[in-house]
């Protein structure tokens, strides 16, 4: 005979009980609820309730969550809030393993003449980070003028088959690698006009960050500290102000050194963190990638939980009422 279980028709033997169906579904002993023909069936009746032709069963169980904590870039939702780069690893295999351990879904690549395997025999980075698995984020690392950044983004779009999502950074000098904000504004305006979805690296200035948002950048990425320094978040109150004033995702970019830095960025309310050196330059990059993943997750949960207020003096955690002395 035919019965319907969770909307699907099943052929079953005559004289089958609800308990038999539950067992066949591998749910015996599990916390479930059963509805039979639109009526709740008490669990103690499962063995005695014999099913008939056309009976409809709904079997449900509880799952965690209810909250979709993804964030959205260019219309696409991402579960991982850790974005990673691909430079400074010892080889392609270490790159692959570290990225996998990080859980990242967005991976940045620098556009260079020899960066991703255009030369014969050169290892191809896109074989390690397949565009079928990851969102590839071309960046303009190493550009010092708006013109160079524009050319790089256009080449990246061509290289990746019309890809519009780019990370813009225009640097001021080789020593500090701080952003040239004036050139960044120029490049951002032109890229937005050309239809690019621009994620933009900038300093931790709330005014500059807001102007880049107003230009049309889809995400603003203030530095925590100089690129590759590992100094952590130097101006947390600036980052907090940027987050509070923003209506686009804010992602810390540059300067993170360890998992606690990533957690702090997330506790401040950032939507994500982009890093490369902090993972690639660790003694064990794969283990550090895993640590960064956990740091991001812990910081995000702490932010959502809402930390206790800071107090100047102690506050007893045990009640004082009822003391016997």
PDB file of C-alpha atoms in Angstrom:
ATOM      1  CA  UNK A   1       0.000   0.000   0.000  1.00  0.00           C
ATOM      2  CA  UNK A   2       1.009   3.632  -0.339  1.00  0.00           C
ATOM      3  CA  UNK A   3       1.452   6.131   2.468  1.00  0.00           C
ATOM      4  CA  UNK A   4       2.851   9.651   2.424  1.00  0.00           C
ATOM      5  CA  UNK A   5       5.769  10.529   4.715  1.00  0.00           C
ATOM      6  CA  UNK A   6       6.844  14.172   4.860  1.00  0.00           C
ATOM      7  CA  UNK A   7       5.267  14.852   1.489  1.00  0.00           C
ATOM      8  CA  UNK A   8       6.784  11.856  -0.306  1.00  0.00           C
ATOM      9  CA  UNK A   9       4.884   8.720  -1.335  1.00  0.00           C
ATOM     10  CA  UNK A  10       6.248   5.392  -0.038  1.00  0.00           C
ATOM     11  CA  UNK A  11       5.273   1.797  -0.813  1.00  0.00           C
ATOM     12  CA  UNK A  12       5.016  -0.182   2.449  1.00  0.00           C
ATOM     13  CA  UNK A  13       3.802  -3.562   3.626  1.00  0.00           C
ATOM     14  CA  UNK A  14       0.324  -4.081   5.069  1.00  0.00           C
ATOM     15  CA  UNK A  15      -0.059  -3.818   8.852  1.00  0.00           C
ATOM     16  CA  UNK A  16       2.901  -1.529   9.352  1.00  0.00           C
ATOM     17  CA  UNK A  17       2.891   0.601  12.493  1.00  0.00           C
ATOM     18  CA  UNK A  18       4.078   4.135  13.025  1.00  0.00           C
ATOM     19  CA  UNK A  19       6.842   2.702  15.213  1.00  0.00           C
ATOM     20  CA  UNK A  20       7.953   0.580  12.248  1.00  0.00           C
ATOM     21  CA  UNK A  21       8.122   3.667  10.022  1.00  0.00           C
ATOM     22  CA  UNK A  22      10.080   5.562  12.659  1.00  0.00           C
ATOM     23  CA  UNK A  23      12.544   2.666  12.895  1.00  0.00           C
ATOM     24  CA  UNK A  24      12.956   2.496   9.116  1.00  0.00           C
ATOM     25  CA  UNK A  25      13.784   6.208   9.112  1.00  0.00           C
ATOM     26  CA  UNK A  26      16.488   5.619  11.738  1.00  0.00           C
ATOM     27  CA  UNK A  27      14.675   7.789  14.275  1.00  0.00           C
ATOM     28  CA  UNK A  28      13.995   5.314  17.072  1.00  0.00           C
ATOM     29  CA  UNK A  29      14.904   6.886  20.393  1.00  0.00           C
ATOM     30  CA  UNK A  30      15.281  10.335  18.830  1.00  0.00           C
ATOM     31  CA  UNK A  31      13.371  13.412  19.963  1.00  0.00           C
ATOM     32  CA  UNK A  32      10.680  13.676  17.281  1.00  0.00           C
ATOM     33  CA  UNK A  33       7.040  14.590  16.863  1.00  0.00           C
ATOM     34  CA  UNK A  34       4.603  12.782  14.577  1.00  0.00           C
ATOM     35  CA  UNK A  35       1.464  14.089  12.937  1.00  0.00           C
ATOM     36  CA  UNK A  36      -0.911  11.483  11.455  1.00  0.00           C
ATOM     37  CA  UNK A  37      -3.544  12.815   9.056  1.00  0.00           C
ATOM     38  CA  UNK A  38      -3.235  16.320  10.544  1.00  0.00           C
ATOM     39  CA  UNK A  39      -3.548  15.073  14.148  1.00  0.00           C
ATOM     40  CA  UNK A  40      -0.680  14.850  16.645  1.00  0.00           C
ATOM     41  CA  UNK A  41       0.020  11.223  17.567  1.00  0.00           C
ATOM     42  CA  UNK A  42       1.299  10.679  21.149  1.00  0.00           C
ATOM     43  CA  UNK A  43       4.578   8.778  21.137  1.00  0.00           C
ATOM     44  CA  UNK A  44       3.156   5.959  23.316  1.00  0.00           C
ATOM     45  CA  UNK A  45       0.734   5.132  20.477  1.00  0.00           C
ATOM     46  CA  UNK A  46       3.451   4.649  17.847  1.00  0.00           C
ATOM     47  CA  UNK A  47       3.627   0.819  18.279  1.00  0.00           C
ATOM     48  CA  UNK A  48      -0.145   0.295  18.235  1.00  0.00           C
ATOM     49  CA  UNK A  49      -1.083   2.703  15.495  1.00  0.00           C
ATOM     50  CA  UNK A  50      -1.396   0.676  12.289  1.00  0.00           C
ATOM     51  CA  UNK A  51      -1.284   2.645   9.082  1.00  0.00           C
ATOM     52  CA  UNK A  52      -3.824   2.425   6.276  1.00  0.00           C
ATOM     53  CA  UNK A  53      -3.746   3.179   2.549  1.00  0.00           C
ATOM     54  CA  UNK A  54      -3.213   6.894   1.917  1.00  0.00           C
ATOM     55  CA  UNK A  55      -2.290   7.844   5.463  1.00  0.00           C
ATOM     56  CA  UNK A  56      -0.177  10.981   5.716  1.00  0.00           C
ATOM     57  CA  UNK A  57       2.662  11.228   8.237  1.00  0.00           C
ATOM     58  CA  UNK A  58       4.686  14.294   9.129  1.00  0.00           C
ATOM     59  CA  UNK A  59       7.767  13.525  11.212  1.00  0.00           C
ATOM     60  CA  UNK A  60       9.672  16.503  12.555  1.00  0.00           C
ATOM     61  CA  UNK A  61      12.624  17.102  14.831  1.00  0.00           C
ATOM     62  CA  UNK A  62      14.268  20.156  16.315  1.00  0.00           C
ATOM     63  CA  UNK A  63      17.322  21.688  14.684  1.00  0.00           C
ATOM     64  CA  UNK A  64      19.640  24.360  15.942  1.00  0.00           C
ATOM     65  CA  UNK A  65      19.538  27.921  14.736  1.00  0.00           C
ATOM     66  CA  UNK A  66      16.641  29.757  13.252  1.00  0.00           C
ATOM     67  CA  UNK A  67      18.981  32.664  12.548  1.00  0.00           C
ATOM     68  CA  UNK A  68      20.760  32.983   9.257  1.00  0.00           C
ATOM     69  CA  UNK A  69      23.988  34.735  10.203  1.00  0.00           C
ATOM     70  CA  UNK A  70      25.347  35.106   6.705  1.00  0.00           C
ATOM     71  CA  UNK A  71      26.479  38.412   5.272  1.00  0.00           C
ATOM     72  CA  UNK A  72      25.915  39.581   1.724  1.00  0.00           C
ATOM     73  CA  UNK A  73      28.337  40.913  -0.876  1.00  0.00           C
ATOM     74  CA  UNK A  74      27.177  41.817  -4.379  1.00  0.00           C
ATOM     75  CA  UNK A  75      23.935  39.941  -3.823  1.00  0.00           C
ATOM     76  CA  UNK A  76      25.546  36.694  -2.664  1.00  0.00           C
ATOM     77  CA  UNK A  77      25.335  35.389   0.903  1.00  0.00           C
ATOM     78  CA  UNK A  78      28.438  34.017   2.616  1.00  0.00           C
ATOM     79  CA  UNK A  79      28.528  31.937   5.777  1.00  0.00           C
ATOM     80  CA  UNK A  80      32.246  32.340   6.420  1.00  0.00           C
ATOM     81  CA  UNK A  81      33.297  35.784   7.631  1.00  0.00           C
ATOM     82  CA  UNK A  82      36.981  35.024   7.154  1.00  0.00           C
ATOM     83  CA  UNK A  83      38.503  36.086   3.828  1.00  0.00           C
ATOM     84  CA  UNK A  84      42.024  34.982   3.022  1.00  0.00           C
ATOM     85  CA  UNK A  85      44.838  35.798   0.633  1.00  0.00           C
ATOM     86  CA  UNK A  86      47.131  33.501  -1.281  1.00  0.00           C
ATOM     87  CA  UNK A  87      50.589  35.067  -0.964  1.00  0.00           C
ATOM     88  CA  UNK A  88      53.672  34.085   1.049  1.00  0.00           C
ATOM     89  CA  UNK A  89      52.995  30.351   1.351  1.00  0.00           C
ATOM     90  CA  UNK A  90      55.898  28.008   0.713  1.00  0.00           C
ATOM     91  CA  UNK A  91      54.101  26.118  -2.061  1.00  0.00           C
ATOM     92  CA  UNK A  92      50.734  25.477  -3.664  1.00  0.00           C
ATOM     93  CA  UNK A  93      49.952  22.517  -1.417  1.00  0.00           C
ATOM     94  CA  UNK A  94      50.382  24.578   1.735  1.00  0.00           C
ATOM     95  CA  UNK A  95      48.215  27.251   0.150  1.00  0.00           C
ATOM     96  CA  UNK A  96      45.471  24.733  -0.541  1.00  0.00           C
ATOM     97  CA  UNK A  97      45.550  23.157   2.912  1.00  0.00           C
ATOM     98  CA  UNK A  98      45.589  26.492   4.739  1.00  0.00           C
ATOM     99  CA  UNK A  99      42.662  27.855   2.758  1.00  0.00           C
ATOM    100  CA  UNK A 100      40.671  24.696   3.402  1.00  0.00           C
ATOM    101  CA  UNK A 101      41.450  24.863   7.129  1.00  0.00           C
ATOM    102  CA  UNK A 102      40.326  28.498   7.239  1.00  0.00           C
ATOM    103  CA  UNK A 103      36.862  27.669   5.960  1.00  0.00           C
ATOM    104  CA  UNK A 104      37.005  30.798   3.797  1.00  0.00           C
ATOM    105  CA  UNK A 105      34.650  31.173   0.862  1.00  0.00           C
ATOM    106  CA  UNK A 106      36.261  34.320  -0.578  1.00  0.00           C
ATOM    107  CA  UNK A 107      39.919  34.187  -1.602  1.00  0.00           C
ATOM    108  CA  UNK A 108      41.949  37.135  -2.873  1.00  0.00           C
ATOM    109  CA  UNK A 109      44.450  36.883  -5.701  1.00  0.00           C
ATOM    110  CA  UNK A 110      46.925  39.456  -6.943  1.00  0.00           C
ATOM    111  CA  UNK A 111      46.870  40.070 -10.676  1.00  0.00           C
ATOM    112  CA  UNK A 112      50.428  39.732 -11.952  1.00  0.00           C
ATOM    113  CA  UNK A 113      52.039  38.673 -15.214  1.00  0.00           C
ATOM    114  CA  UNK A 114      53.256  35.471 -13.566  1.00  0.00           C
ATOM    115  CA  UNK A 115      50.943  35.154 -10.563  1.00  0.00           C
ATOM    116  CA  UNK A 116      48.442  32.536 -11.602  1.00  0.00           C
ATOM    117  CA  UNK A 117      50.136  30.404 -14.163  1.00  0.00           C
ATOM    118  CA  UNK A 118      50.100  32.239 -17.444  1.00  0.00           C
ATOM    119  CA  UNK A 119      53.653  31.079 -18.241  1.00  0.00           C
ATOM    120  CA  UNK A 120      54.177  27.524 -19.563  1.00  0.00           C
ATOM    121  CA  UNK A 121      54.979  25.094 -16.788  1.00  0.00           C
ATOM    122  CA  UNK A 122      54.212  27.532 -13.991  1.00  0.00           C
ATOM    123  CA  UNK A 123      51.913  26.192 -11.250  1.00  0.00           C
ATOM    124  CA  UNK A 124      48.408  27.573 -11.682  1.00  0.00           C
ATOM    125  CA  UNK A 125      46.867  29.076  -8.577  1.00  0.00           C
ATOM    126  CA  UNK A 126      43.366  28.605  -9.974  1.00  0.00           C
ATOM    127  CA  UNK A 127      43.934  24.844  -9.920  1.00  0.00           C
ATOM    128  CA  UNK A 128      44.314  25.139  -6.138  1.00  0.00           C
ATOM    129  CA  UNK A 129      41.472  27.584  -5.538  1.00  0.00           C
ATOM    130  CA  UNK A 130      38.914  26.638  -8.137  1.00  0.00           C
ATOM    131  CA  UNK A 131      36.372  29.353  -9.031  1.00  0.00           C
ATOM    132  CA  UNK A 132      33.789  26.558  -8.821  1.00  0.00           C
ATOM    133  CA  UNK A 133      34.456  26.283  -5.079  1.00  0.00           C
ATOM    134  CA  UNK A 134      35.552  29.781  -4.027  1.00  0.00           C
ATOM    135  CA  UNK A 135      34.652  33.337  -4.894  1.00  0.00           C
ATOM    136  CA  UNK A 136      37.866  34.695  -6.389  1.00  0.00           C
ATOM    137  CA  UNK A 137      38.529  38.291  -5.382  1.00  0.00           C
ATOM    138  CA  UNK A 138      41.083  39.994  -7.666  1.00  0.00           C
ATOM    139  CA  UNK A 139      42.931  42.744  -5.832  1.00  0.00           C
ATOM    140  CA  UNK A 140      45.070  45.650  -6.882  1.00  0.00           C
ATOM    141  CA  UNK A 141      47.912  44.986  -4.449  1.00  0.00           C
ATOM    142  CA  UNK A 142      51.048  46.819  -5.494  1.00  0.00           C
ATOM    143  CA  UNK A 143      49.243  49.630  -7.299  1.00  0.00           C
ATOM    144  CA  UNK A 144      50.302  53.194  -6.439  1.00  0.00           C
ATOM    145  CA  UNK A 145      48.052  55.170  -8.790  1.00  0.00           C
ATOM    146  CA  UNK A 146      44.377  55.129  -9.647  1.00  0.00           C
ATOM    147  CA  UNK A 147      45.268  54.436 -13.280  1.00  0.00           C
ATOM    148  CA  UNK A 148      47.244  51.296 -12.396  1.00  0.00           C
ATOM    149  CA  UNK A 149      44.424  50.074 -10.162  1.00  0.00           C
ATOM    150  CA  UNK A 150      41.896  50.556 -12.960  1.00  0.00           C
ATOM    151  CA  UNK A 151      44.018  48.654 -15.461  1.00  0.00           C
ATOM    152  CA  UNK A 152      44.504  45.819 -12.978  1.00  0.00           C
ATOM    153  CA  UNK A 153      40.778  45.499 -12.263  1.00  0.00           C
ATOM    154  CA  UNK A 154      39.962  45.435 -15.943  1.00  0.00           C
ATOM    155  CA  UNK A 155      42.535  42.705 -16.553  1.00  0.00           C
ATOM    156  CA  UNK A 156      41.187  40.748 -13.600  1.00  0.00           C
ATOM    157  CA  UNK A 157      37.676  40.966 -15.004  1.00  0.00           C
ATOM    158  CA  UNK A 158      38.909  39.667 -18.338  1.00  0.00           C
ATOM    159  CA  UNK A 159      40.951  36.914 -16.710  1.00  0.00           C
ATOM    160  CA  UNK A 160      37.996  35.651 -14.684  1.00  0.00           C
ATOM    161  CA  UNK A 161      35.384  35.839 -17.404  1.00  0.00           C
ATOM    162  CA  UNK A 162      33.557  39.053 -16.607  1.00  0.00           C
ATOM    163  CA  UNK A 163      33.957  38.893 -12.843  1.00  0.00           C
ATOM    164  CA  UNK A 164      32.821  42.234 -11.337  1.00  0.00           C
ATOM    165  CA  UNK A 165      33.811  41.815  -7.692  1.00  0.00           C
ATOM    166  CA  UNK A 166      37.199  43.406  -6.960  1.00  0.00           C
ATOM    167  CA  UNK A 167      39.230  44.536  -3.988  1.00  0.00           C
ATOM    168  CA  UNK A 168      40.646  48.004  -4.533  1.00  0.00           C
ATOM    169  CA  UNK A 169      43.784  49.166  -2.804  1.00  0.00           C
ATOM    170  CA  UNK A 170      45.937  52.081  -3.934  1.00  0.00           C
ATOM    171  CA  UNK A 171      49.086  52.412  -1.850  1.00  0.00           C
ATOM    172  CA  UNK A 172      50.930  55.590  -0.920  1.00  0.00           C
ATOM    173  CA  UNK A 173      54.476  54.251  -0.474  1.00  0.00           C
ATOM    174  CA  UNK A 174      56.422  51.019  -0.153  1.00  0.00           C
ATOM    175  CA  UNK A 175      57.558  51.563   3.426  1.00  0.00           C
ATOM    176  CA  UNK A 176      54.212  51.945   5.197  1.00  0.00           C
ATOM    177  CA  UNK A 177      51.861  50.469   2.558  1.00  0.00           C
ATOM    178  CA  UNK A 178      49.260  52.894   3.884  1.00  0.00           C
ATOM    179  CA  UNK A 179      46.492  53.727   1.413  1.00  0.00           C
ATOM    180  CA  UNK A 180      46.680  56.807  -0.761  1.00  0.00           C
ATOM    181  CA  UNK A 181      43.175  57.963   0.055  1.00  0.00           C
ATOM    182  CA  UNK A 182      43.024  60.621  -2.656  1.00  0.00           C
ATOM    183  CA  UNK A 183      43.945  58.128  -5.393  1.00  0.00           C
ATOM    184  CA  UNK A 184      41.620  55.556  -3.815  1.00  0.00           C
ATOM    185  CA  UNK A 185      38.684  57.968  -4.134  1.00  0.00           C
ATOM    186  CA  UNK A 186      39.483  58.546  -7.813  1.00  0.00           C
ATOM    187  CA  UNK A 187      39.810  54.846  -8.601  1.00  0.00           C
ATOM    188  CA  UNK A 188      36.684  53.927  -6.619  1.00  0.00           C
ATOM    189  CA  UNK A 189      34.520  56.440  -8.506  1.00  0.00           C
ATOM    190  CA  UNK A 190      35.718  55.216 -11.885  1.00  0.00           C
ATOM    191  CA  UNK A 191      35.339  51.543 -11.028  1.00  0.00           C
ATOM    192  CA  UNK A 192      31.804  52.050  -9.698  1.00  0.00           C
ATOM    193  CA  UNK A 193      30.925  53.959 -12.885  1.00  0.00           C
ATOM    194  CA  UNK A 194      32.218  51.014 -14.933  1.00  0.00           C
ATOM    195  CA  UNK A 195      29.954  48.603 -13.081  1.00  0.00           C
ATOM    196  CA  UNK A 196      32.466  46.948 -10.751  1.00  0.00           C
ATOM    197  CA  UNK A 197      31.444  45.780  -7.293  1.00  0.00           C
ATOM    198  CA  UNK A 198      34.182  47.438  -5.262  1.00  0.00           C
ATOM    199  CA  UNK A 199      35.474  46.319  -1.880  1.00  0.00           C
ATOM    200  CA  UNK A 200      37.902  49.023  -0.854  1.00  0.00           C
ATOM    201  CA  UNK A 201      40.962  49.082   1.423  1.00  0.00           C
ATOM    202  CA  UNK A 202      41.370  52.300   3.361  1.00  0.00           C
ATOM    203  CA  UNK A 203      42.784  53.678   6.582  1.00  0.00           C
ATOM    204  CA  UNK A 204      40.837  53.629   9.844  1.00  0.00           C
ATOM    205  CA  UNK A 205      39.397  57.095   9.291  1.00  0.00           C
ATOM    206  CA  UNK A 206      35.600  57.138   9.771  1.00  0.00           C
ATOM    207  CA  UNK A 207      35.219  60.133   7.437  1.00  0.00           C
ATOM    208  CA  UNK A 208      37.106  58.485   4.567  1.00  0.00           C
ATOM    209  CA  UNK A 209      35.224  55.245   5.129  1.00  0.00           C
ATOM    210  CA  UNK A 210      31.854  56.980   4.873  1.00  0.00           C
ATOM    211  CA  UNK A 211      32.892  58.844   1.709  1.00  0.00           C
ATOM    212  CA  UNK A 212      33.877  55.549   0.062  1.00  0.00           C
ATOM    213  CA  UNK A 213      30.488  54.114   0.966  1.00  0.00           C
ATOM    214  CA  UNK A 214      28.786  57.182  -0.508  1.00  0.00           C
ATOM    215  CA  UNK A 215      30.803  56.733  -3.724  1.00  0.00           C
ATOM    216  CA  UNK A 216      29.135  53.334  -4.091  1.00  0.00           C
ATOM    217  CA  UNK A 217      31.628  50.803  -2.758  1.00  0.00           C
ATOM    218  CA  UNK A 218      29.823  47.665  -1.631  1.00  0.00           C
ATOM    219  CA  UNK A 219      32.186  47.072   1.318  1.00  0.00           C
ATOM    220  CA  UNK A 220      34.720  49.208   3.157  1.00  0.00           C
ATOM    221  CA  UNK A 221      37.866  47.578   4.542  1.00  0.00           C
ATOM    222  CA  UNK A 222      39.740  49.706   7.088  1.00  0.00           C
ATOM    223  CA  UNK A 223      43.180  48.561   8.162  1.00  0.00           C
ATOM    224  CA  UNK A 224      43.770  47.368  11.705  1.00  0.00           C
ATOM    225  CA  UNK A 225      47.490  48.142  11.414  1.00  0.00           C
ATOM    226  CA  UNK A 226      50.035  48.337   8.563  1.00  0.00           C
ATOM    227  CA  UNK A 227      49.882  45.497   6.040  1.00  0.00           C
ATOM    228  CA  UNK A 228      51.858  42.470   7.187  1.00  0.00           C
ATOM    229  CA  UNK A 229      52.741  44.004  10.577  1.00  0.00           C
ATOM    230  CA  UNK A 230      50.736  41.638  12.787  1.00  0.00           C
ATOM    231  CA  UNK A 231      50.256  44.462  15.308  1.00  0.00           C
ATOM    232  CA  UNK A 232      46.529  43.859  15.735  1.00  0.00           C
ATOM    233  CA  UNK A 233      43.841  46.522  15.974  1.00  0.00           C
ATOM    234  CA  UNK A 234      45.586  49.772  16.927  1.00  0.00           C
ATOM    235  CA  UNK A 235      42.513  52.031  16.957  1.00  0.00           C
ATOM    236  CA  UNK A 236      39.499  49.984  18.053  1.00  0.00           C
ATOM    237  CA  UNK A 237      37.363  53.066  18.673  1.00  0.00           C
ATOM    238  CA  UNK A 238      37.922  54.254  15.111  1.00  0.00           C
ATOM    239  CA  UNK A 239      36.853  50.852  13.814  1.00  0.00           C
ATOM    240  CA  UNK A 240      33.811  50.934  16.098  1.00  0.00           C
ATOM    241  CA  UNK A 241      32.844  54.374  14.786  1.00  0.00           C
ATOM    242  CA  UNK A 242      33.177  53.170  11.196  1.00  0.00           C
ATOM    243  CA  UNK A 243      30.944  50.174  11.953  1.00  0.00           C
ATOM    244  CA  UNK A 244      28.326  52.301  13.719  1.00  0.00           C
ATOM    245  CA  UNK A 245      28.085  54.771  10.823  1.00  0.00           C
ATOM    246  CA  UNK A 246      28.060  52.224   7.989  1.00  0.00           C
ATOM    247  CA  UNK A 247      25.226  50.782   5.942  1.00  0.00           C
ATOM    248  CA  UNK A 248      27.538  48.470   3.958  1.00  0.00           C
ATOM    249  CA  UNK A 249      29.670  45.584   5.281  1.00  0.00           C
ATOM    250  CA  UNK A 250      32.803  46.619   7.154  1.00  0.00           C
ATOM    251  CA  UNK A 251      35.709  44.165   7.052  1.00  0.00           C
ATOM    252  CA  UNK A 252      39.012  44.673   8.814  1.00  0.00           C
ATOM    253  CA  UNK A 253      41.837  44.336   6.319  1.00  0.00           C
ATOM    254  CA  UNK A 254      45.542  44.229   7.223  1.00  0.00           C
ATOM    255  CA  UNK A 255      47.446  44.093  10.477  1.00  0.00           C
ATOM    256  CA  UNK A 256      45.844  41.093  12.157  1.00  0.00           C
ATOM    257  CA  UNK A 257      48.449  38.881  13.830  1.00  0.00           C
ATOM    258  CA  UNK A 258      46.645  36.150  15.707  1.00  0.00           C
ATOM    259  CA  UNK A 259      43.215  34.733  16.492  1.00  0.00           C
ATOM    260  CA  UNK A 260      42.496  37.140  19.345  1.00  0.00           C
ATOM    261  CA  UNK A 261      42.926  40.069  16.917  1.00  0.00           C
ATOM    262  CA  UNK A 262      40.352  38.514  14.598  1.00  0.00           C
ATOM    263  CA  UNK A 263      37.996  37.913  17.521  1.00  0.00           C
ATOM    264  CA  UNK A 264      38.310  41.551  18.630  1.00  0.00           C
ATOM    265  CA  UNK A 265      37.440  42.789  15.151  1.00  0.00           C
ATOM    266  CA  UNK A 266      34.305  40.690  15.198  1.00  0.00           C
ATOM    267  CA  UNK A 267      33.412  41.770  18.750  1.00  0.00           C
ATOM    268  CA  UNK A 268      33.496  45.366  17.524  1.00  0.00           C
ATOM    269  CA  UNK A 269      30.768  44.458  15.037  1.00  0.00           C
ATOM    270  CA  UNK A 270      32.778  44.051  11.853  1.00  0.00           C
ATOM    271  CA  UNK A 271      31.194  41.853   9.221  1.00  0.00           C
ATOM    272  CA  UNK A 272      34.414  39.997   8.496  1.00  0.00           C
ATOM    273  CA  UNK A 273      38.198  40.030   8.416  1.00  0.00           C
ATOM    274  CA  UNK A 274      40.581  39.642   5.484  1.00  0.00           C
ATOM    275  CA  UNK A 275      44.074  38.365   6.208  1.00  0.00           C
ATOM    276  CA  UNK A 276      47.063  36.735   4.553  1.00  0.00           C
ATOM    277  CA  UNK A 277      50.384  37.192   6.369  1.00  0.00           C
ATOM    278  CA  UNK A 278      48.960  36.287   9.772  1.00  0.00           C
ATOM    279  CA  UNK A 279      48.291  32.797   8.440  1.00  0.00           C
ATOM    280  CA  UNK A 280      51.013  32.342   5.833  1.00  0.00           C
ATOM    281  CA  UNK A 281      53.846  33.620   8.077  1.00  0.00           C
ATOM    282  CA  UNK A 282      52.867  31.505  11.098  1.00  0.00           C
ATOM    283  CA  UNK A 283      55.147  28.614  12.045  1.00  0.00           C
ATOM    284  CA  UNK A 284      52.250  26.291  11.269  1.00  0.00           C
ATOM    285  CA  UNK A 285      50.046  28.071   8.712  1.00  0.00           C
ATOM    286  CA  UNK A 286      47.450  25.318   8.535  1.00  0.00           C
ATOM    287  CA  UNK A 287      46.944  25.277  12.291  1.00  0.00           C
ATOM    288  CA  UNK A 288      46.835  29.079  12.371  1.00  0.00           C
ATOM    289  CA  UNK A 289      44.197  29.071   9.635  1.00  0.00           C
ATOM    290  CA  UNK A 290      42.068  26.816  11.815  1.00  0.00           C
ATOM    291  CA  UNK A 291      42.664  29.092  14.820  1.00  0.00           C
ATOM    292  CA  UNK A 292      41.629  32.150  12.816  1.00  0.00           C
ATOM    293  CA  UNK A 293      38.443  30.421  11.767  1.00  0.00           C
ATOM    294  CA  UNK A 294      37.580  29.743  15.400  1.00  0.00           C
ATOM    295  CA  UNK A 295      38.553  33.269  16.427  1.00  0.00           C
ATOM    296  CA  UNK A 296      36.197  34.754  13.847  1.00  0.00           C
ATOM    297  CA  UNK A 297      33.361  32.496  14.983  1.00  0.00           C
ATOM    298  CA  UNK A 298      33.939  33.191  18.688  1.00  0.00           C
ATOM    299  CA  UNK A 299      34.128  36.940  18.165  1.00  0.00           C
ATOM    300  CA  UNK A 300      30.953  36.968  16.113  1.00  0.00           C
ATOM    301  CA  UNK A 301      29.062  34.970  18.738  1.00  0.00           C
ATOM    302  CA  UNK A 302      30.297  37.279  21.493  1.00  0.00           C
ATOM    303  CA  UNK A 303      29.115  40.307  19.498  1.00  0.00           C
ATOM    304  CA  UNK A 304      25.685  38.777  18.961  1.00  0.00           C
ATOM    305  CA  UNK A 305      25.464  37.763  22.618  1.00  0.00           C
ATOM    306  CA  UNK A 306      26.124  41.299  23.827  1.00  0.00           C
ATOM    307  CA  UNK A 307      28.918  41.610  26.360  1.00  0.00           C
ATOM    308  CA  UNK A 308      28.302  42.614  29.964  1.00  0.00           C
ATOM    309  CA  UNK A 309      28.880  46.295  30.787  1.00  0.00           C
ATOM    310  CA  UNK A 310      32.307  47.195  32.096  1.00  0.00           C
ATOM    311  CA  UNK A 311      32.433  48.233  35.756  1.00  0.00           C
ATOM    312  CA  UNK A 312      35.078  50.033  37.724  1.00  0.00           C
ATOM    313  CA  UNK A 313      34.585  47.948  40.866  1.00  0.00           C
ATOM    314  CA  UNK A 314      33.806  44.325  41.668  1.00  0.00           C
ATOM    315  CA  UNK A 315      30.327  42.844  41.453  1.00  0.00           C
ATOM    316  CA  UNK A 316      29.779  39.553  43.298  1.00  0.00           C
ATOM    317  CA  UNK A 317      28.532  36.741  41.110  1.00  0.00           C
ATOM    318  CA  UNK A 318      26.998  34.891  44.089  1.00  0.00           C
ATOM    319  CA  UNK A 319      24.082  36.488  45.990  1.00  0.00           C
ATOM    320  CA  UNK A 320      24.807  37.870  49.435  1.00  0.00           C
ATOM    321  CA  UNK A 321      21.351  37.111  50.851  1.00  0.00           C
ATOM    322  CA  UNK A 322      21.198  34.130  53.167  1.00  0.00           C
ATOM    323  CA  UNK A 323      24.794  34.174  54.399  1.00  0.00           C
ATOM    324  CA  UNK A 324      25.106  32.311  57.702  1.00  0.00           C
ATOM    325  CA  UNK A 325      27.754  34.606  59.229  1.00  0.00           C
TER     326      UNK A 325
END
